[in-house]
């Protein structure tokens, strides 16, 4: 979708430039415009083939990455790049050797047009191989949940193309519009190669660490109330949940539920743990829409229900209040606090400066809100979604005691 949007933008800008600079040349405005339409059709055909290869592999790549099958992920990347390179190389060879054949498929009114179109086709599509590889790499990044890097990388070539298109015609005339493409392709490919090499090293490191095992948490066995704790970052919600569990003599689950989800789904513990990590809001929506992340969310929801079905406990975070909204024995608590209080706690806990603490609070709360909105369609922190909302600035211990008293009264009703 992002690629198609930029193709439209590039087409509009190039059309304007071709009319402007074409009118100043012997070709006039019509010949450059007609040639550009033909070249863009050929460009989109080749690019769609490459994108089809990458999209076809996307669910397989995503699943294997989530399951920590990093060797398979690397093999799939090699395979996708191999076939993309074959398609790009063959098409480039055909465009360079027999450009006239492709131009004549769409018709030619004059020799002047034919000569111009042949020359510009060779120029514009000379590095289409790089375009294909660059777009495929961006799709690969998205398939393994790296949406924050995938979107800018996908747009990089097109942004460079627009910028270079505005400058090149001033130096090279109307053909400068076409020369902008291979220049943008080359620059974007350099950046893509750097990103993918770093990713390759990261995957190798993750593969080496894959031998580390984790133990599943012990399930609760005492029947009774399940308490879900949702909280603003810096409000002390996790600590309150642990204190509350100690007072009630029941287990508290935070990161531990991720181990259950990993065991049940075959996905990596770290991957599931990071599905609601801090992200830019726009990138977060893209990230959460990927198939592998949706699988992780489903696995996590099943783990939360499995823990709740086993007995009384406290569950901190992971939008458990929504997952367990139909459970009659569940009590849902939202913990909040004034910003100054939260900034102070984050500074004390993580050693952040006031500015960094405030930034981290904003990012963390935004990520939690986006995640909650994505899975539930509801607003995170909205009072109607919870049984109790409590301000933790009254004191962590007092807060835990107040929640315990509330639960006791509910149980006695």
CSV table of C-alpha atoms in Angstrom, one decimal:
chain,number,residue,atom,x,y,z
A,1,UNK,CA,0.0,0.0,0.0
A,2,UNK,CA,2.8,2.4,0.9
A,3,UNK,CA,4.6,1.5,-2.3
A,4,UNK,CA,1.6,2.2,-4.4
A,5,UNK,CA,1.0,5.5,-2.7
A,6,UNK,CA,4.5,6.7,-3.5
A,7,UNK,CA,4.2,5.5,-7.1
A,8,UNK,CA,1.2,7.8,-7.4
A,9,UNK,CA,3.1,10.7,-5.9
A,10,UNK,CA,6.2,10.1,-8.0
A,11,UNK,CA,4.0,9.9,-11.1
A,12,UNK,CA,2.3,13.2,-10.4
A,13,UNK,CA,5.6,15.1,-9.7
A,14,UNK,CA,7.3,13.6,-12.7
A,15,UNK,CA,4.4,14.4,-15.0
A,16,UNK,CA,4.7,18.1,-13.9
A,17,UNK,CA,8.5,18.1,-14.4
A,18,UNK,CA,8.2,16.3,-17.8
A,19,UNK,CA,5.8,18.9,-19.1
A,20,UNK,CA,7.9,21.8,-17.8
A,21,UNK,CA,11.3,20.6,-19.1
A,22,UNK,CA,9.9,18.8,-22.1
A,23,UNK,CA,8.4,22.0,-23.4
A,24,UNK,CA,11.9,23.5,-23.4
A,25,UNK,CA,13.3,20.6,-25.5
A,26,UNK,CA,13.0,19.4,-29.1
A,27,UNK,CA,10.7,16.7,-27.9
A,28,UNK,CA,7.9,19.0,-26.5
A,29,UNK,CA,5.8,18.0,-23.6
A,30,UNK,CA,3.9,15.1,-25.2
A,31,UNK,CA,6.8,12.8,-26.1
A,32,UNK,CA,8.4,12.7,-22.6
A,33,UNK,CA,4.9,12.1,-21.0
A,34,UNK,CA,4.0,9.3,-23.4
A,35,UNK,CA,7.4,7.6,-22.9
A,36,UNK,CA,7.1,7.9,-19.1
A,37,UNK,CA,3.7,6.3,-19.1
A,38,UNK,CA,5.0,3.2,-21.0
A,39,UNK,CA,8.1,3.0,-18.8
A,40,UNK,CA,6.1,3.2,-15.6
A,41,UNK,CA,3.8,0.4,-16.7
A,42,UNK,CA,6.8,-1.9,-17.3
A,43,UNK,CA,8.3,-0.8,-14.0
A,44,UNK,CA,5.2,-1.7,-12.1
A,45,UNK,CA,4.9,-5.1,-13.7
A,46,UNK,CA,8.4,-6.1,-12.7
A,47,UNK,CA,8.1,-4.5,-9.2
A,48,UNK,CA,4.8,-6.4,-8.6
A,49,UNK,CA,6.4,-9.7,-9.4
A,50,UNK,CA,9.1,-9.0,-6.9
A,51,UNK,CA,6.7,-7.9,-4.2
A,52,UNK,CA,4.6,-11.0,-4.9
A,53,UNK,CA,7.6,-13.2,-4.1
A,54,UNK,CA,8.2,-11.4,-0.8
A,55,UNK,CA,4.5,-11.3,0.2
A,56,UNK,CA,4.2,-15.0,-0.6
A,57,UNK,CA,7.0,-15.8,1.8
A,58,UNK,CA,5.8,-13.4,4.5
A,59,UNK,CA,3.7,-15.7,6.7
A,60,UNK,CA,6.4,-18.5,6.6
A,61,UNK,CA,9.1,-16.0,7.5
A,62,UNK,CA,7.1,-14.5,10.3
A,63,UNK,CA,6.1,-17.9,11.8
A,64,UNK,CA,9.7,-19.2,11.8
A,65,UNK,CA,11.1,-16.0,13.2
A,66,UNK,CA,8.5,-16.1,16.0
A,67,UNK,CA,9.3,-19.8,16.6
A,68,UNK,CA,13.0,-18.9,16.9
A,69,UNK,CA,13.8,-21.0,13.8
A,70,UNK,CA,16.5,-18.5,12.8
A,71,UNK,CA,18.3,-20.8,10.4
A,72,UNK,CA,15.1,-21.2,8.4
A,73,UNK,CA,14.6,-17.5,8.5
A,74,UNK,CA,18.0,-17.0,6.9
A,75,UNK,CA,17.4,-19.6,4.3
A,76,UNK,CA,14.1,-18.0,3.4
A,77,UNK,CA,15.8,-14.6,3.1
A,78,UNK,CA,18.4,-16.1,0.8
A,79,UNK,CA,15.7,-17.8,-1.3
A,80,UNK,CA,13.5,-14.6,-1.6
A,81,UNK,CA,16.6,-12.5,-2.6
A,82,UNK,CA,17.8,-15.2,-5.0
A,83,UNK,CA,14.5,-15.3,-7.0
A,84,UNK,CA,14.1,-11.5,-6.8
A,85,UNK,CA,17.6,-11.1,-8.2
A,86,UNK,CA,16.8,-13.6,-11.0
A,87,UNK,CA,13.6,-11.7,-12.0
A,88,UNK,CA,15.4,-8.4,-11.8
A,89,UNK,CA,18.4,-9.5,-13.7
A,90,UNK,CA,16.4,-11.1,-16.5
A,91,UNK,CA,14.2,-8.0,-16.9
A,92,UNK,CA,17.1,-5.6,-16.8
A,93,UNK,CA,18.8,-7.6,-19.6
A,94,UNK,CA,15.7,-7.6,-21.7
A,95,UNK,CA,15.2,-3.9,-21.2
A,96,UNK,CA,18.8,-3.1,-22.1
A,97,UNK,CA,19.1,-5.5,-25.1
A,98,UNK,CA,15.6,-5.2,-26.6
A,99,UNK,CA,14.0,-1.9,-25.4
A,100,UNK,CA,12.5,-1.3,-28.8
A,101,UNK,CA,10.4,-4.4,-28.6
A,102,UNK,CA,8.8,-3.2,-25.3
A,103,UNK,CA,8.2,0.4,-26.6
A,104,UNK,CA,6.5,-0.9,-29.8
A,105,UNK,CA,4.1,-3.0,-27.7
A,106,UNK,CA,2.4,0.3,-26.7
A,107,UNK,CA,2.8,1.9,-30.2
A,108,UNK,CA,5.1,4.6,-31.6
A,109,UNK,CA,3.9,7.6,-33.5
A,110,UNK,CA,7.3,8.9,-34.7
A,111,UNK,CA,11.0,8.1,-34.9
A,112,UNK,CA,11.7,11.0,-32.6
A,113,UNK,CA,9.4,9.5,-30.0
A,114,UNK,CA,10.9,6.0,-30.5
A,115,UNK,CA,14.5,7.2,-30.1
A,116,UNK,CA,13.6,9.1,-26.9
A,117,UNK,CA,11.5,6.3,-25.4
A,118,UNK,CA,14.2,3.7,-26.0
A,119,UNK,CA,16.9,5.8,-24.5
A,120,UNK,CA,14.9,6.7,-21.4
A,121,UNK,CA,13.7,3.2,-20.9
A,122,UNK,CA,17.3,2.0,-20.7
A,123,UNK,CA,18.1,4.8,-18.3
A,124,UNK,CA,15.1,4.6,-15.9
A,125,UNK,CA,15.0,0.8,-15.6
A,126,UNK,CA,18.8,0.2,-15.7
A,127,UNK,CA,18.9,-0.5,-11.9
A,128,UNK,CA,15.4,-1.9,-11.4
A,129,UNK,CA,17.1,-4.9,-9.9
A,130,UNK,CA,18.1,-2.7,-7.0
A,131,UNK,CA,14.5,-1.4,-6.7
A,132,UNK,CA,13.2,-4.9,-6.4
A,133,UNK,CA,15.7,-6.0,-3.8
A,134,UNK,CA,15.2,-2.9,-1.8
A,135,UNK,CA,11.4,-3.3,-1.7
A,136,UNK,CA,11.7,-7.0,-0.9
A,137,UNK,CA,14.0,-6.3,2.0
A,138,UNK,CA,11.5,-3.8,3.5
A,139,UNK,CA,8.7,-6.5,3.3
A,140,UNK,CA,11.0,-9.0,4.9
A,141,UNK,CA,11.6,-6.6,7.8
A,142,UNK,CA,7.8,-6.1,8.2
A,143,UNK,CA,7.3,-9.9,8.2
A,144,UNK,CA,9.6,-10.3,11.3
A,145,UNK,CA,7.9,-7.5,13.2
A,146,UNK,CA,10.5,-4.7,12.4
A,147,UNK,CA,7.8,-2.3,11.2
A,148,UNK,CA,9.6,0.7,12.6
A,149,UNK,CA,12.5,0.0,10.1
A,150,UNK,CA,10.4,-1.5,7.3
A,151,UNK,CA,8.2,1.6,6.6
A,152,UNK,CA,11.1,4.1,6.2
A,153,UNK,CA,13.1,1.6,4.2
A,154,UNK,CA,10.2,1.0,1.9
A,155,UNK,CA,9.7,4.7,1.3
A,156,UNK,CA,13.5,5.6,1.0
A,157,UNK,CA,13.9,5.0,-2.7
A,158,UNK,CA,10.8,6.9,-3.6
A,159,UNK,CA,11.7,9.9,-1.4
A,160,UNK,CA,15.2,10.0,-2.9
A,161,UNK,CA,13.7,9.8,-6.4
A,162,UNK,CA,11.4,12.7,-5.7
A,163,UNK,CA,14.3,14.9,-4.4
A,164,UNK,CA,16.7,14.0,-7.2
A,165,UNK,CA,14.0,14.5,-9.8
A,166,UNK,CA,13.6,18.1,-8.7
A,167,UNK,CA,17.4,18.7,-9.2
A,168,UNK,CA,18.6,16.5,-12.1
A,169,UNK,CA,16.5,18.1,-14.9
A,170,UNK,CA,18.2,21.5,-14.1
A,171,UNK,CA,21.5,19.9,-15.1
A,172,UNK,CA,20.5,17.3,-17.7
A,173,UNK,CA,17.3,18.7,-19.2
A,174,UNK,CA,14.2,16.5,-19.6
A,175,UNK,CA,16.2,13.2,-19.5
A,176,UNK,CA,17.3,14.2,-16.0
A,177,UNK,CA,13.9,13.1,-14.8
A,178,UNK,CA,14.7,9.6,-16.0
A,179,UNK,CA,18.3,9.7,-14.7
A,180,UNK,CA,16.9,10.3,-11.2
A,181,UNK,CA,15.7,6.7,-11.0
A,182,UNK,CA,19.0,4.8,-11.2
A,183,UNK,CA,20.7,7.4,-8.9
A,184,UNK,CA,17.9,6.9,-6.3
A,185,UNK,CA,18.1,3.1,-6.7
A,186,UNK,CA,21.8,3.0,-6.1
A,187,UNK,CA,21.7,5.2,-3.0
A,188,UNK,CA,18.7,3.3,-1.5
A,189,UNK,CA,20.4,0.0,-2.2
A,190,UNK,CA,23.5,1.1,-0.2
A,191,UNK,CA,21.3,2.0,2.8
A,192,UNK,CA,19.3,-1.2,2.5
A,193,UNK,CA,22.5,-3.3,2.3
A,194,UNK,CA,23.8,-1.7,5.6
A,195,UNK,CA,20.4,-2.4,7.3
A,196,UNK,CA,20.2,-6.0,6.1
A,197,UNK,CA,23.8,-6.7,7.1
A,198,UNK,CA,23.1,-5.5,10.6
A,199,UNK,CA,20.0,-7.6,10.7
A,200,UNK,CA,21.9,-10.7,9.5
A,201,UNK,CA,24.4,-10.2,12.4
A,202,UNK,CA,21.5,-9.8,14.8
A,203,UNK,CA,19.8,-13.0,13.6
A,204,UNK,CA,23.1,-14.9,13.9
A,205,UNK,CA,23.5,-13.6,17.5
A,206,UNK,CA,19.9,-14.6,18.3
A,207,UNK,CA,20.5,-18.0,16.8
A,208,UNK,CA,23.5,-18.5,19.2
A,209,UNK,CA,21.4,-17.5,22.2
A,210,UNK,CA,18.6,-19.7,21.2
A,211,UNK,CA,19.9,-22.6,23.3
A,212,UNK,CA,18.8,-20.8,26.5
A,213,UNK,CA,15.7,-22.4,28.0
A,214,UNK,CA,13.0,-21.1,30.3
A,215,UNK,CA,10.9,-22.8,32.9
A,216,UNK,CA,7.1,-22.5,32.9
A,217,UNK,CA,5.6,-20.7,36.0
A,218,UNK,CA,3.6,-22.8,38.4
A,219,UNK,CA,-0.2,-22.5,37.7
A,220,UNK,CA,-2.5,-21.4,40.5
A,221,UNK,CA,-4.6,-24.1,42.1
A,222,UNK,CA,-6.7,-22.1,44.6
A,223,UNK,CA,-10.1,-21.3,43.1
A,224,UNK,CA,-11.3,-17.8,43.6
A,225,UNK,CA,-11.1,-14.2,42.2
A,226,UNK,CA,-8.8,-13.3,39.4
A,227,UNK,CA,-7.5,-9.7,39.6
A,228,UNK,CA,-6.2,-7.9,36.5
A,229,UNK,CA,-4.0,-4.9,37.0
A,230,UNK,CA,-3.8,-2.3,34.2
A,231,UNK,CA,-1.5,0.7,34.9
A,232,UNK,CA,0.0,3.9,33.6
A,233,UNK,CA,3.8,3.8,33.3
A,234,UNK,CA,5.5,4.9,36.5
A,235,UNK,CA,2.4,4.4,38.6
A,236,UNK,CA,3.9,1.4,40.4
A,237,UNK,CA,1.3,-1.0,39.1
A,238,UNK,CA,3.5,-4.0,38.9
A,239,UNK,CA,4.7,-3.5,42.5
A,240,UNK,CA,1.2,-3.0,43.7
A,241,UNK,CA,0.1,-6.2,42.0
A,242,UNK,CA,2.9,-8.2,43.7
A,243,UNK,CA,2.1,-6.7,47.1
A,244,UNK,CA,-1.6,-7.5,46.6
A,245,UNK,CA,-0.8,-11.1,45.6
A,246,UNK,CA,1.3,-11.5,48.7
A,247,UNK,CA,-1.5,-10.2,50.9
A,248,UNK,CA,-4.0,-12.5,49.4
A,249,UNK,CA,-1.6,-15.5,49.3
A,250,UNK,CA,-2.0,-16.0,45.5
A,251,UNK,CA,0.5,-15.9,42.6
A,252,UNK,CA,1.2,-12.8,40.6
A,253,UNK,CA,1.8,-13.0,36.8
A,254,UNK,CA,3.6,-10.4,34.8
A,255,UNK,CA,6.3,-11.6,32.4
A,256,UNK,CA,5.6,-15.1,33.5
A,257,UNK,CA,2.5,-15.4,31.4
A,258,UNK,CA,4.6,-14.9,28.3
A,259,UNK,CA,6.3,-18.2,29.0
A,260,UNK,CA,3.0,-20.0,29.0
A,261,UNK,CA,2.1,-18.3,25.6
A,262,UNK,CA,5.5,-19.3,24.2
A,263,UNK,CA,5.1,-22.9,25.2
A,264,UNK,CA,1.6,-23.2,23.9
A,265,UNK,CA,2.3,-21.5,20.5
A,266,UNK,CA,5.8,-22.4,19.7
A,267,UNK,CA,6.7,-18.7,19.3
A,268,UNK,CA,9.7,-17.2,21.0
A,269,UNK,CA,9.2,-15.9,24.5
A,270,UNK,CA,11.1,-12.7,23.6
A,271,UNK,CA,9.0,-12.1,20.6
A,272,UNK,CA,5.7,-12.4,22.5
A,273,UNK,CA,7.1,-10.2,25.3
A,274,UNK,CA,7.8,-7.4,22.8
A,275,UNK,CA,4.5,-7.2,21.0
A,276,UNK,CA,3.4,-4.1,23.0
A,277,UNK,CA,6.8,-2.5,23.4
A,278,UNK,CA,7.3,1.2,22.9
A,279,UNK,CA,6.8,2.2,19.2
A,280,UNK,CA,5.8,5.2,17.2
A,281,UNK,CA,2.0,5.2,16.9
A,282,UNK,CA,1.9,4.9,13.1
A,283,UNK,CA,4.5,2.2,13.0
A,284,UNK,CA,2.7,0.4,15.9
A,285,UNK,CA,-0.4,0.0,13.8
A,286,UNK,CA,1.6,-1.5,11.0
A,287,UNK,CA,3.5,-3.7,13.3
A,288,UNK,CA,0.4,-5.1,15.1
A,289,UNK,CA,-1.3,-5.8,11.7
A,290,UNK,CA,1.3,-8.4,10.7
A,291,UNK,CA,0.2,-12.0,10.7
A,292,UNK,CA,3.0,-13.2,13.0
A,293,UNK,CA,2.2,-10.5,15.6
A,294,UNK,CA,-1.5,-11.4,15.4
A,295,UNK,CA,-0.5,-15.1,16.1
A,296,UNK,CA,1.5,-13.9,19.1
A,297,UNK,CA,-1.5,-11.9,20.4
A,298,UNK,CA,-3.8,-14.9,20.1
A,299,UNK,CA,-1.2,-17.1,21.9
A,300,UNK,CA,-0.9,-14.5,24.7
A,301,UNK,CA,-4.7,-14.3,25.1
A,302,UNK,CA,-5.0,-18.1,25.4
A,303,UNK,CA,-2.2,-18.1,28.0
A,304,UNK,CA,-4.1,-15.5,30.1
A,305,UNK,CA,-7.3,-17.5,29.9
A,306,UNK,CA,-5.4,-20.7,30.8
A,307,UNK,CA,-3.9,-19.0,33.9
A,308,UNK,CA,-7.3,-17.5,34.9
A,309,UNK,CA,-9.0,-20.9,34.5
A,310,UNK,CA,-6.5,-22.5,36.8
A,311,UNK,CA,-7.4,-20.5,39.9
A,312,UNK,CA,-7.2,-17.2,41.8
A,313,UNK,CA,-4.3,-14.9,40.9
A,314,UNK,CA,-3.2,-11.4,40.0
A,315,UNK,CA,-2.4,-10.7,36.3
A,316,UNK,CA,-0.5,-7.5,35.6
A,317,UNK,CA,-0.7,-5.8,32.2
A,318,UNK,CA,-1.2,-7.5,28.7
A,319,UNK,CA,-4.7,-6.0,28.4
A,320,UNK,CA,-5.9,-8.9,30.6
A,321,UNK,CA,-9.0,-7.0,31.6
A,322,UNK,CA,-10.3,-7.1,28.0
A,323,UNK,CA,-9.3,-10.8,27.5
A,324,UNK,CA,-11.1,-11.8,30.7
A,325,UNK,CA,-14.1,-9.4,30.4
A,326,UNK,CA,-16.6,-12.2,30.3
A,327,UNK,CA,-15.2,-13.9,33.4
A,328,UNK,CA,-17.7,-13.4,36.3
A,329,UNK,CA,-15.0,-14.0,38.9
A,330,UNK,CA,-12.6,-11.4,37.5
A,331,UNK,CA,-12.1,-7.9,39.0
A,332,UNK,CA,-10.4,-5.3,36.8
A,333,UNK,CA,-8.3,-2.5,38.3
A,334,UNK,CA,-6.7,0.5,36.6
A,335,UNK,CA,-3.9,2.2,38.5
A,336,UNK,CA,-3.0,5.8,37.6
A,337,UNK,CA,-1.1,8.7,39.2
A,338,UNK,CA,-0.3,12.4,38.5
A,339,UNK,CA,2.4,13.0,36.0
A,340,UNK,CA,4.9,14.5,38.5
A,341,UNK,CA,4.5,11.5,40.7
A,342,UNK,CA,5.2,9.1,37.9
A,343,UNK,CA,8.1,11.1,36.6
A,344,UNK,CA,9.7,11.0,40.0
A,345,UNK,CA,9.2,7.2,40.3
A,346,UNK,CA,10.7,6.5,36.8
A,347,UNK,CA,13.7,8.7,37.7
A,348,UNK,CA,14.2,6.8,40.9
A,349,UNK,CA,13.7,3.4,39.3
A,350,UNK,CA,15.6,3.8,36.0
A,351,UNK,CA,17.9,6.7,36.8
A,352,UNK,CA,16.4,8.8,34.0
A,353,UNK,CA,16.6,12.6,33.8
A,354,UNK,CA,13.3,14.4,34.1
A,355,UNK,CA,13.0,14.9,30.4
A,356,UNK,CA,13.8,11.3,29.5
A,357,UNK,CA,11.5,10.1,32.2
A,358,UNK,CA,8.6,12.1,30.8
A,359,UNK,CA,9.4,10.9,27.3
A,360,UNK,CA,9.5,7.3,28.4
A,361,UNK,CA,6.2,7.7,30.2
A,362,UNK,CA,4.6,9.2,27.1
A,363,UNK,CA,6.0,6.4,24.8
A,364,UNK,CA,5.0,3.6,27.1
A,365,UNK,CA,1.5,4.8,27.7
A,366,UNK,CA,1.1,5.4,23.9
A,367,UNK,CA,2.2,1.9,23.2
A,368,UNK,CA,-0.2,0.4,25.7
A,369,UNK,CA,-3.1,2.5,24.4
A,370,UNK,CA,-2.4,1.5,20.8
A,371,UNK,CA,-2.1,-2.2,21.7
A,372,UNK,CA,-5.3,-2.1,23.7
A,373,UNK,CA,-7.1,-0.2,20.9
A,374,UNK,CA,-5.9,-2.8,18.4
A,375,UNK,CA,-7.1,-5.9,20.2
A,376,UNK,CA,-10.3,-4.5,21.8
A,377,UNK,CA,-11.4,-1.5,19.8
A,378,UNK,CA,-11.8,0.3,23.2
A,379,UNK,CA,-10.0,3.2,24.9
A,380,UNK,CA,-7.3,2.2,27.3
A,381,UNK,CA,-7.9,3.7,30.7
A,382,UNK,CA,-11.6,4.4,30.0
A,383,UNK,CA,-13.3,4.0,33.4
A,384,UNK,CA,-16.2,1.9,32.1
A,385,UNK,CA,-13.8,-0.9,31.3
A,386,UNK,CA,-12.7,-1.4,34.9
A,387,UNK,CA,-14.2,-2.2,38.3
A,388,UNK,CA,-11.9,0.0,40.2
A,389,UNK,CA,-9.6,3.0,39.4
A,390,UNK,CA,-7.2,4.1,42.0
A,391,UNK,CA,-4.5,6.8,42.3
A,392,UNK,CA,-1.3,5.3,43.5
A,393,UNK,CA,0.1,8.6,44.7
A,394,UNK,CA,-1.6,7.9,48.0
A,395,UNK,CA,1.1,5.3,48.6
A,396,UNK,CA,2.0,1.9,47.1
A,397,UNK,CA,1.2,0.0,50.3
A,398,UNK,CA,-2.0,1.9,50.9
A,399,UNK,CA,-3.0,1.3,47.3
A,400,UNK,CA,-2.5,-2.5,47.6
A,401,UNK,CA,-4.4,-2.6,50.9
A,402,UNK,CA,-7.3,-0.6,49.4
A,403,UNK,CA,-7.6,-2.9,46.4
A,404,UNK,CA,-7.6,-5.9,48.9
A,405,UNK,CA,-10.4,-4.3,50.9
A,406,UNK,CA,-12.4,-3.7,47.7
A,407,UNK,CA,-12.0,-7.3,46.6
A,408,UNK,CA,-13.0,-8.5,50.1
A,409,UNK,CA,-16.2,-6.5,49.9
A,410,UNK,CA,-17.0,-7.7,46.4
A,411,UNK,CA,-16.5,-11.3,47.5
A,412,UNK,CA,-18.9,-10.9,50.4
A,413,UNK,CA,-21.7,-9.3,48.3
